[in-house]
Short mmCIF file of C-alpha atoms in Angstrom, two decimals:
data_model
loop_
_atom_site.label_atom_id
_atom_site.label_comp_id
_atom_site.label_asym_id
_atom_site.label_seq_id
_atom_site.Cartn_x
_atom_site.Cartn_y
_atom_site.Cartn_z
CA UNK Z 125 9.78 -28.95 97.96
CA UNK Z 126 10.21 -29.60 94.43
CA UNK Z 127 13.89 -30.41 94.62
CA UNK Z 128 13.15 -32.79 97.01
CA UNK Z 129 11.01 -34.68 95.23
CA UNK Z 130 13.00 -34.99 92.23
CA UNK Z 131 15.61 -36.05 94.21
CA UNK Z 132 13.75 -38.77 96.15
CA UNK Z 133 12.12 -39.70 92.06
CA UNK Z 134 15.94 -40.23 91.03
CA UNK Z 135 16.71 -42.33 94.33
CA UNK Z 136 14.19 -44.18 93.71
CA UNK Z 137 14.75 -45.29 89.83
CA UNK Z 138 18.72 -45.57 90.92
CA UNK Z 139 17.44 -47.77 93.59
CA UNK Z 140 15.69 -50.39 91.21
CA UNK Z 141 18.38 -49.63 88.52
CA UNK Z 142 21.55 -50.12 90.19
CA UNK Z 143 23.23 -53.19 91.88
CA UNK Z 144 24.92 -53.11 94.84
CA UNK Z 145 27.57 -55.20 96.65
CA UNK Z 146 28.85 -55.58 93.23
CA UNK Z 147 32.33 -54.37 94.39
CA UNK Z 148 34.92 -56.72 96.03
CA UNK Z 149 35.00 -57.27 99.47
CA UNK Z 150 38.52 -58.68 99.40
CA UNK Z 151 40.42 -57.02 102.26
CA UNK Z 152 43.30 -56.17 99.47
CA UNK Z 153 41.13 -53.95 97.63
CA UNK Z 154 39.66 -49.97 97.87
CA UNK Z 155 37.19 -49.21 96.27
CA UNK Z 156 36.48 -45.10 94.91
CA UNK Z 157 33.23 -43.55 94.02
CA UNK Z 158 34.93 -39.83 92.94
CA UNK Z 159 34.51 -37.30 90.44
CA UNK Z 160 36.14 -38.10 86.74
CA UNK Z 161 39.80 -37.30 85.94
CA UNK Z 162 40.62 -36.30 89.81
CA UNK Z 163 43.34 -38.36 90.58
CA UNK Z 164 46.19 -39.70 88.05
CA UNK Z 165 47.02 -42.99 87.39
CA UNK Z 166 50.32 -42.74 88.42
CA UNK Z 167 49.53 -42.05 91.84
CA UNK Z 168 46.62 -44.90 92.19
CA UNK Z 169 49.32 -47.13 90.90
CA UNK Z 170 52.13 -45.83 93.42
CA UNK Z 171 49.44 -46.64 96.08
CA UNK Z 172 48.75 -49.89 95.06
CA UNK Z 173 52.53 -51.11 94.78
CA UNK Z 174 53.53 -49.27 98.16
CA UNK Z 175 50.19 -51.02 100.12
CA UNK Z 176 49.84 -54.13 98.30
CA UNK Z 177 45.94 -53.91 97.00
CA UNK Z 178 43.99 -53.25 94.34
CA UNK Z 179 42.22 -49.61 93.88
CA UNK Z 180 38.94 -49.77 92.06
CA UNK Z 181 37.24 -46.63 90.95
CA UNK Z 182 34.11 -45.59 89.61
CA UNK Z 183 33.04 -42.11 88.71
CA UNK Z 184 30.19 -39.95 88.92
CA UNK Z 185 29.57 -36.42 87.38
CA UNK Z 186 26.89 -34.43 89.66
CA UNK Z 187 26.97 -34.70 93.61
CA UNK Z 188 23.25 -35.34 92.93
CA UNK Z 189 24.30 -38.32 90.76
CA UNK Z 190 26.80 -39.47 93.72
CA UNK Z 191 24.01 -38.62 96.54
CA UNK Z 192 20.97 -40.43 94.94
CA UNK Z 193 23.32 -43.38 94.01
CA UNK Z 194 24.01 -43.97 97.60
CA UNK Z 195 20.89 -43.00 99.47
CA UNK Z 196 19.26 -45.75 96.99
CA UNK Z 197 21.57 -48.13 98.47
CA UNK Z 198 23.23 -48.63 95.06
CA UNK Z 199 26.86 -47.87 96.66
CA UNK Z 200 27.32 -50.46 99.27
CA UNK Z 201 30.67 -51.85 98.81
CA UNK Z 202 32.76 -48.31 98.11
CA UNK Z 203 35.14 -47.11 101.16
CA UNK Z 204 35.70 -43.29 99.76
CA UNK Z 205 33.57 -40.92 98.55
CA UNK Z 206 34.44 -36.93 97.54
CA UNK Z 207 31.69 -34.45 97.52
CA UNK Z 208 31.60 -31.11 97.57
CA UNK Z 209 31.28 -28.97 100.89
CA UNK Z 210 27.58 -28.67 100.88
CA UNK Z 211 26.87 -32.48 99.90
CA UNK Z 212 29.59 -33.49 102.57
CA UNK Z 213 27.53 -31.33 105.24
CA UNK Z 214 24.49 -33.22 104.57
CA UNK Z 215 26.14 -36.56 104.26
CA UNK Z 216 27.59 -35.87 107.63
CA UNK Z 217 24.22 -34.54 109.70
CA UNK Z 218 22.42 -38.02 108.04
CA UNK Z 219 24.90 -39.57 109.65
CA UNK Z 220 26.50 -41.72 106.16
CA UNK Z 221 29.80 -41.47 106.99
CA UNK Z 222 32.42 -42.85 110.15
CA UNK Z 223 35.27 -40.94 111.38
CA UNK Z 224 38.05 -40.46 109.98
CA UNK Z 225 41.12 -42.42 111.93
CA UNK Z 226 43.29 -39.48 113.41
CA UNK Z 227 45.93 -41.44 114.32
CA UNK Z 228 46.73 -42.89 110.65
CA UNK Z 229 46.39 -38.90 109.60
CA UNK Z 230 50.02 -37.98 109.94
CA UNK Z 231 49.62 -35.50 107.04
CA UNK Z 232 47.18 -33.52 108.68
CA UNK Z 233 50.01 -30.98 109.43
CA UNK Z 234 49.91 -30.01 105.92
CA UNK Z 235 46.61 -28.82 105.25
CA UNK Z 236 45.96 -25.39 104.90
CA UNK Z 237 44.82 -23.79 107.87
CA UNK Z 238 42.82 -21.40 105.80
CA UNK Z 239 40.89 -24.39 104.12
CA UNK Z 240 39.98 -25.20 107.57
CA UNK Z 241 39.11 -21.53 108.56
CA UNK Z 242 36.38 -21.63 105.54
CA UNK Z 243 34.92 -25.03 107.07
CA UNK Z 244 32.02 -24.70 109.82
CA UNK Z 245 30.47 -27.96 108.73
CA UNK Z 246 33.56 -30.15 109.90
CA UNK Z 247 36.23 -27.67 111.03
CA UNK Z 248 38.18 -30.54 112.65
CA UNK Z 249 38.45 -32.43 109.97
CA UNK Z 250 35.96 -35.08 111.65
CA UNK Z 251 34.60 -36.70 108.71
CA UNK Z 252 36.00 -35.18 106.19
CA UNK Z 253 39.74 -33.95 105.07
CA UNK Z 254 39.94 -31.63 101.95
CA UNK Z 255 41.39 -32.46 98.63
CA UNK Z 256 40.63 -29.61 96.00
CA UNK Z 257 39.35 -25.94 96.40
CA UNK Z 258 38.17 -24.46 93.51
CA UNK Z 259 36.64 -21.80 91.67
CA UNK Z 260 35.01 -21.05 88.97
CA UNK Z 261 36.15 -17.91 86.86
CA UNK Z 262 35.74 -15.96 83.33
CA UNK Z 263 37.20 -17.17 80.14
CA UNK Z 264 37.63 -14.55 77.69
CA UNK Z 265 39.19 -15.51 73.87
CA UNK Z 266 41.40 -13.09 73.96
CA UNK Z 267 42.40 -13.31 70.02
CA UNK Z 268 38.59 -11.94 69.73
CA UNK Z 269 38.44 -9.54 71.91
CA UNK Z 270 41.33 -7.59 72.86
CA UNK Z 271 42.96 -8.41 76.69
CA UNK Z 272 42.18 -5.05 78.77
CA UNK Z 273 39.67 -3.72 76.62
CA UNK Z 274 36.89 -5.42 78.81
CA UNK Z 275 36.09 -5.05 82.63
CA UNK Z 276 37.23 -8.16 84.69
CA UNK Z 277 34.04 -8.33 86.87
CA UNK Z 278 30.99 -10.84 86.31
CA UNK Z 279 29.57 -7.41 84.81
CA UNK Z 280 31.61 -8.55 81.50
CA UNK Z 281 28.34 -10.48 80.55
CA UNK Z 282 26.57 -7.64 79.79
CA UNK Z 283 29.30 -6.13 77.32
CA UNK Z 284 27.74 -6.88 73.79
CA UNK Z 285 30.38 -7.07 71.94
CA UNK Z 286 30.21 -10.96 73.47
CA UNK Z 287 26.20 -11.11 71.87
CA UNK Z 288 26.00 -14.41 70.51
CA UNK Z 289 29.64 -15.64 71.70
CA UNK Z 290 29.17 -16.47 75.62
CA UNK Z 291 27.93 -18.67 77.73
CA UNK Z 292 26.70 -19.09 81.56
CA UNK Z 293 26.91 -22.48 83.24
CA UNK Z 294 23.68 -24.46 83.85
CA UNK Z 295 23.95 -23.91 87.60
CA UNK Z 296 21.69 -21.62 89.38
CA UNK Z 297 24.25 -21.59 92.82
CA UNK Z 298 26.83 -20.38 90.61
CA UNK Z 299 25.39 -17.82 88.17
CA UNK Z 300 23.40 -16.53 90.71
CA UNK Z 301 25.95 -16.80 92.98
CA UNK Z 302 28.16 -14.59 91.06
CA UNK Z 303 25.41 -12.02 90.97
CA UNK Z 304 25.46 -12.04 93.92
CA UNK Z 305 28.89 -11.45 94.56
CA UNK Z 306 28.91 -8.84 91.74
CA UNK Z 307 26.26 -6.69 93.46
CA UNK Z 308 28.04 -7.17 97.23
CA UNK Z 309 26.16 -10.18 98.55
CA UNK Z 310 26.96 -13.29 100.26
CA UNK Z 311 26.73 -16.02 97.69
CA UNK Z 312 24.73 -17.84 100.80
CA UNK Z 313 22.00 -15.34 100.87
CA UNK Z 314 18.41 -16.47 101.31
CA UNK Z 315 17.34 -12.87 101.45
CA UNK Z 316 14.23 -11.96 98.85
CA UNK Z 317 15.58 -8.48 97.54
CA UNK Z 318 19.19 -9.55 97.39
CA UNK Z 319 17.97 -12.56 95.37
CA UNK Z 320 15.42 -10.74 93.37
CA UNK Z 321 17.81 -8.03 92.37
CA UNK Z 322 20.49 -11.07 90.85
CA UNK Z 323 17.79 -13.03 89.25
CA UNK Z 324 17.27 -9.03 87.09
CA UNK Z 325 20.73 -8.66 86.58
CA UNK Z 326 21.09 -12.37 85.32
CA UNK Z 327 17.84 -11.86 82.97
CA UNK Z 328 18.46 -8.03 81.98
CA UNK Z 329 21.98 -7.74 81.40
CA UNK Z 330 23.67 -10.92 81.08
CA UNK Z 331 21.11 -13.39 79.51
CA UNK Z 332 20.56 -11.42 76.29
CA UNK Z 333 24.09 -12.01 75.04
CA UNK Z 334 24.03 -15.69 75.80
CA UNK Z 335 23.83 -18.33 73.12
CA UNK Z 336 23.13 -20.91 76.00
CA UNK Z 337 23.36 -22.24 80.09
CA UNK Z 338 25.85 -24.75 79.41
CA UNK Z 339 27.95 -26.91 82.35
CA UNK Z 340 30.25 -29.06 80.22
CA UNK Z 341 30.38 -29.04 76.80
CA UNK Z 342 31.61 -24.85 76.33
CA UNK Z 343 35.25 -26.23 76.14
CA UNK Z 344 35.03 -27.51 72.87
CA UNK Z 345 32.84 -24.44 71.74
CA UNK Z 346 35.90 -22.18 73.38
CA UNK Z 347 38.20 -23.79 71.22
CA UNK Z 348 36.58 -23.73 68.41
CA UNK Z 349 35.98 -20.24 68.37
CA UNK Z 350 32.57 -20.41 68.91
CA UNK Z 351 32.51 -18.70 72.14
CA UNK Z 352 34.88 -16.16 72.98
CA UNK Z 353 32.98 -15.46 76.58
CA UNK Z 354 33.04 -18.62 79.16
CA UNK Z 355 31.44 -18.43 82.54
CA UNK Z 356 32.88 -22.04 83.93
CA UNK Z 357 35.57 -24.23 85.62
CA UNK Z 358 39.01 -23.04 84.25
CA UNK Z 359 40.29 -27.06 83.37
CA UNK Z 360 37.18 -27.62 81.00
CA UNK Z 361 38.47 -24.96 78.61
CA UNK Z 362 42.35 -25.63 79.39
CA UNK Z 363 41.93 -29.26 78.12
CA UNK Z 364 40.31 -28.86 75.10
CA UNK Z 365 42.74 -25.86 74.25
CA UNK Z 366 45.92 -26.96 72.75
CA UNK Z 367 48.28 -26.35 75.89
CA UNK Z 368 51.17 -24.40 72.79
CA UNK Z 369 47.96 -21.61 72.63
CA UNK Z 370 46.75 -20.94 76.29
CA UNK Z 371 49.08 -18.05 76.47
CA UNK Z 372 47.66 -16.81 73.06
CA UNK Z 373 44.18 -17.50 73.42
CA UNK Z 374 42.89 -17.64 77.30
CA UNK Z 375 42.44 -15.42 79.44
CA UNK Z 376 40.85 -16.98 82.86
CA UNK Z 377 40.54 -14.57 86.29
CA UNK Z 378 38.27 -14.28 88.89
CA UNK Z 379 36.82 -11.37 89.46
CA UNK Z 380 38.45 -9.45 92.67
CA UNK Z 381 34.35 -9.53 94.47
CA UNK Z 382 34.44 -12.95 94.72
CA UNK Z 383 31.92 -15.37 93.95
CA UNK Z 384 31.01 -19.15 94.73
CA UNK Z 385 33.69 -21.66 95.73
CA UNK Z 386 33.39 -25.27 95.87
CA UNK Z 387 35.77 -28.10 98.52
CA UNK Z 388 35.84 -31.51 97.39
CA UNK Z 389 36.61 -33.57 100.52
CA UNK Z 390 37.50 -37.21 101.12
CA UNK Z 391 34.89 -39.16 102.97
CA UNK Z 392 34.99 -42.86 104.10
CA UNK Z 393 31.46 -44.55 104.31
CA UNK Z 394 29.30 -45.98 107.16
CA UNK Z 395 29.86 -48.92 105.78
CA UNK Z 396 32.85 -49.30 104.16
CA UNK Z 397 34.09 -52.46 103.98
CA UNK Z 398 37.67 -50.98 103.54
CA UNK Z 399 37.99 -48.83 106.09
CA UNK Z 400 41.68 -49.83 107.48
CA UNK Z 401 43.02 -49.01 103.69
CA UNK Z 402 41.09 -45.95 103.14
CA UNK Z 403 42.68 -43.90 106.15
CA UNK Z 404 45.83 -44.87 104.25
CA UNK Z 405 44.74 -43.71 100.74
CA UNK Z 406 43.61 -40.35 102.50
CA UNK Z 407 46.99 -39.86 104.35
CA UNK Z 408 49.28 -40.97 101.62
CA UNK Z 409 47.11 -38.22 99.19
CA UNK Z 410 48.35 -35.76 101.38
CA UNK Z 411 52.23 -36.16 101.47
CA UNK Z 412 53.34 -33.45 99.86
CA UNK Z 413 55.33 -35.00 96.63
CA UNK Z 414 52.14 -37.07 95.83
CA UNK Z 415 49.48 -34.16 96.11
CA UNK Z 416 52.05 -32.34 94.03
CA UNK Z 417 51.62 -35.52 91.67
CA UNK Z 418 47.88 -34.99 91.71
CA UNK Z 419 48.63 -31.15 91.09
CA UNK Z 420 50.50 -31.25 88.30
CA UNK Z 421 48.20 -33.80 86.50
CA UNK Z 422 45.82 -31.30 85.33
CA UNK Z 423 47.66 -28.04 86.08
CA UNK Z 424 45.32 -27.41 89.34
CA UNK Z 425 46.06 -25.08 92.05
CA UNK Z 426 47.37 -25.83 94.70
CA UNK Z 427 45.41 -24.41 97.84
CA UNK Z 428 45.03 -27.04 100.05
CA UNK Z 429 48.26 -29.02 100.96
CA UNK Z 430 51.13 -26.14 102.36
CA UNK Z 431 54.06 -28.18 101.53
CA UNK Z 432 53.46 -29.59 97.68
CA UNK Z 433 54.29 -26.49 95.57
CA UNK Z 434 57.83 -26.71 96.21
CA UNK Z 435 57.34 -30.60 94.70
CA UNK Z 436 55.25 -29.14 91.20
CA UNK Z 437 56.40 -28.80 88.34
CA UNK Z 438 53.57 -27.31 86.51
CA UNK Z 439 52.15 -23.87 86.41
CA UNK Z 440 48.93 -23.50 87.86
CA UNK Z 441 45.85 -22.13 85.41
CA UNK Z 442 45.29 -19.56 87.86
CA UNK Z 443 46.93 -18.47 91.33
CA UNK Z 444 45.48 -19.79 94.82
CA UNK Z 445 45.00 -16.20 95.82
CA UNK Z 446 42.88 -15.79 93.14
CA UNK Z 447 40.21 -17.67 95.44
CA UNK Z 448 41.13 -15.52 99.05
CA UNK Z 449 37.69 -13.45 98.21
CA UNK Z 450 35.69 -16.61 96.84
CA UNK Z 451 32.96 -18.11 99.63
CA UNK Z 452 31.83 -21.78 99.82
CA UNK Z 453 28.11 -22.59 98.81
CA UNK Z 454 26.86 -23.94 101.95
CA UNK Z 455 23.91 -26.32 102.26
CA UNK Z 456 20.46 -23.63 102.58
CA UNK Z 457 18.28 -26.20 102.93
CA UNK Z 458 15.17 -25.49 101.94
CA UNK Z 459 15.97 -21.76 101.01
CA UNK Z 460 17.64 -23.76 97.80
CA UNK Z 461 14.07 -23.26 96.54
CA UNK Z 462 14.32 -19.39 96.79
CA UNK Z 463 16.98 -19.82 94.19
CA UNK Z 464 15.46 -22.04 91.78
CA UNK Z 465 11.85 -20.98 91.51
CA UNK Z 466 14.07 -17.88 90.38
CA UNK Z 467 16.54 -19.52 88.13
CA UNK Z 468 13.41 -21.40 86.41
CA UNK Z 469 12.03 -17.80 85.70
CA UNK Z 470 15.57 -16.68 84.17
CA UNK Z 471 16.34 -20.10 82.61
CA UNK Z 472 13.13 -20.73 80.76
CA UNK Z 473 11.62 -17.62 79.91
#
């Protein structure tokens, strides 16, 4: 498999790159590995007062980055980790990670039972407990291009009056995925027509009026004016947009078919040194005024935790329902290569 073995390359160079045990192994310390701007300061610091220890965090962008980083052994010393669904799945059958402490998980009450209805990897919240569900959507400039002159379905790619102006992310799970969804598909398909047919629709219709596949840096283009037509996460083009001109400039939905969804999940490590302090970081997340905290931080949505909206204070950038069609990429295995021998097709020629 090719992905594996660019995977096992990056392991590798982390492996002889990276130091581990460089975090503390004082017992009044926790130590993060999560994803950039996740949690707010204010609530790390609540934490720390309340419990008495010190919260270190480091970031990563990618799950790759996150996976490789650990499998190369580069991560001993962190407690919690917080992959997505289909990273936590294989985290959990290699056996990385120890059970979570139900006894310390007095929150539990609060999650969402239909969080845990989406979940077949760890429906019992085993391993892992859920902190964000999110999807990604359509960003349309709508000082460019009239609001409800366009369709609201992933088929607004192919309108040209975006040629030039829009942008796909540089993720073949969620372009495809949305193909997928657009043409009546399980975003999990491994079947060879159903993939075949998205990869034409991607390449036919959509690609030509792309300037570029682009993951992170189409906020700044968005506000700019550069692109008027965003395929991406909705907070990347809310934070570079001056929050007085949302309302006059963005419009974000997800199309009513659905398309790819993605659960970030707290994990605690094999071999965390922490592990006492990091069922209480997970627990404390999840009362209701401090996910609300973590909520209104970045204006997320608030799927997860049943009794934090009445706590926010912030309006979300889109609704939770907007996400009752979406599906969660699940691990494939090696039918991952089905889609990228495909994506290299529509991504590089």
């Amino acid at each position: 498999m090719k992905r594996f073995f660019i995977l096992l390359v990056s392991a590798l160079t982390l492996a002889l790159t990276s130091c581990s045990g460089t975090r503390n192994p004082d017992a009044n310390v926790l130590n993060l590995y999560i994803w950039t701007y996740y949690i707010p300061d204010s609530v790390i610091e609540k934490f720390e007062d309340e419990f008495g220890v010190s919260v270190n965090i480091d970031n990563y962008s990618t799950n790759e980055e996150m996976f490789n980083k650990l499998i190369a052994g580069g991560g001993k010393g962190y407690d919690i980790v917080l992959p997505s669904n289909d990273y936590a799945s294989v985290m959990i059958r290699l056996n990385m990670l120890q059970e979570i402490d139900q006894s310390k998980f007095t929150n539990r009450q609060y999650i969402n039972p239909a969080i845990i209805d989406k979940i077949d990897y760890d429906p019992e919240m085993k391993y892992a407990v859920p902190y964000y569900y999110g999807a990604a959507g359509v960003c349309v400039n709508k000082k460019k291009v009239p609001e409800g002159s366009y369709e609201r379905t992933w088929n607004i790619f192919a309108d040209p009056r975006f040629e030039g102006h829009a942008t796909m992310m540089d993720d073949y799970r969620e372009v495809f995925g949305d193909a997928l969804a657009y043409l009546g598909y399980s975003v999990n398909t491994t079947d060879e027509k159903a993939l075949d047919e998205a990869a034409k629709l991607v390449n036919d219709k959509w690609k030509p009026n792309l300037v570029q596949f682009d993951a992170e840096a189409f906020g700044k283009s968005f506000a700019s004016g550069d692109f008027w037509l965003c395929q991406g996460y909705a907070e990347i083009v809310y934070t570079e947009v001056p929050e007085e001109k949302w309302d006059e400039t963005i419009d974000f939905f997800i199309p009513e078919s659905g398309g790819p969804a993605y659960l970030d999940s707290f994990m605690i490590l094999k071999d965390a040194p922490h592990a006492a302090i990091a069922n209480e970081f997970i627990n404390f997340i999840h009362r209701p005024e401090i996910y609300a905290e973590c909520m209104d931080a970045y204006n997320f949505t608030c799927y997860i935790n049943t009794a934090a909206p009445e706590y926010m204070t912030t309006v979300p950038m889109y609704p939770a329902s907007a996400m009752d069609t979406c599906e969660l990429k699940n691990d494939i295995g090696e039918d991952l290569d089905k889609f990228f021998d495909r994506w290299e097709e529509v991504r590089f020629y």
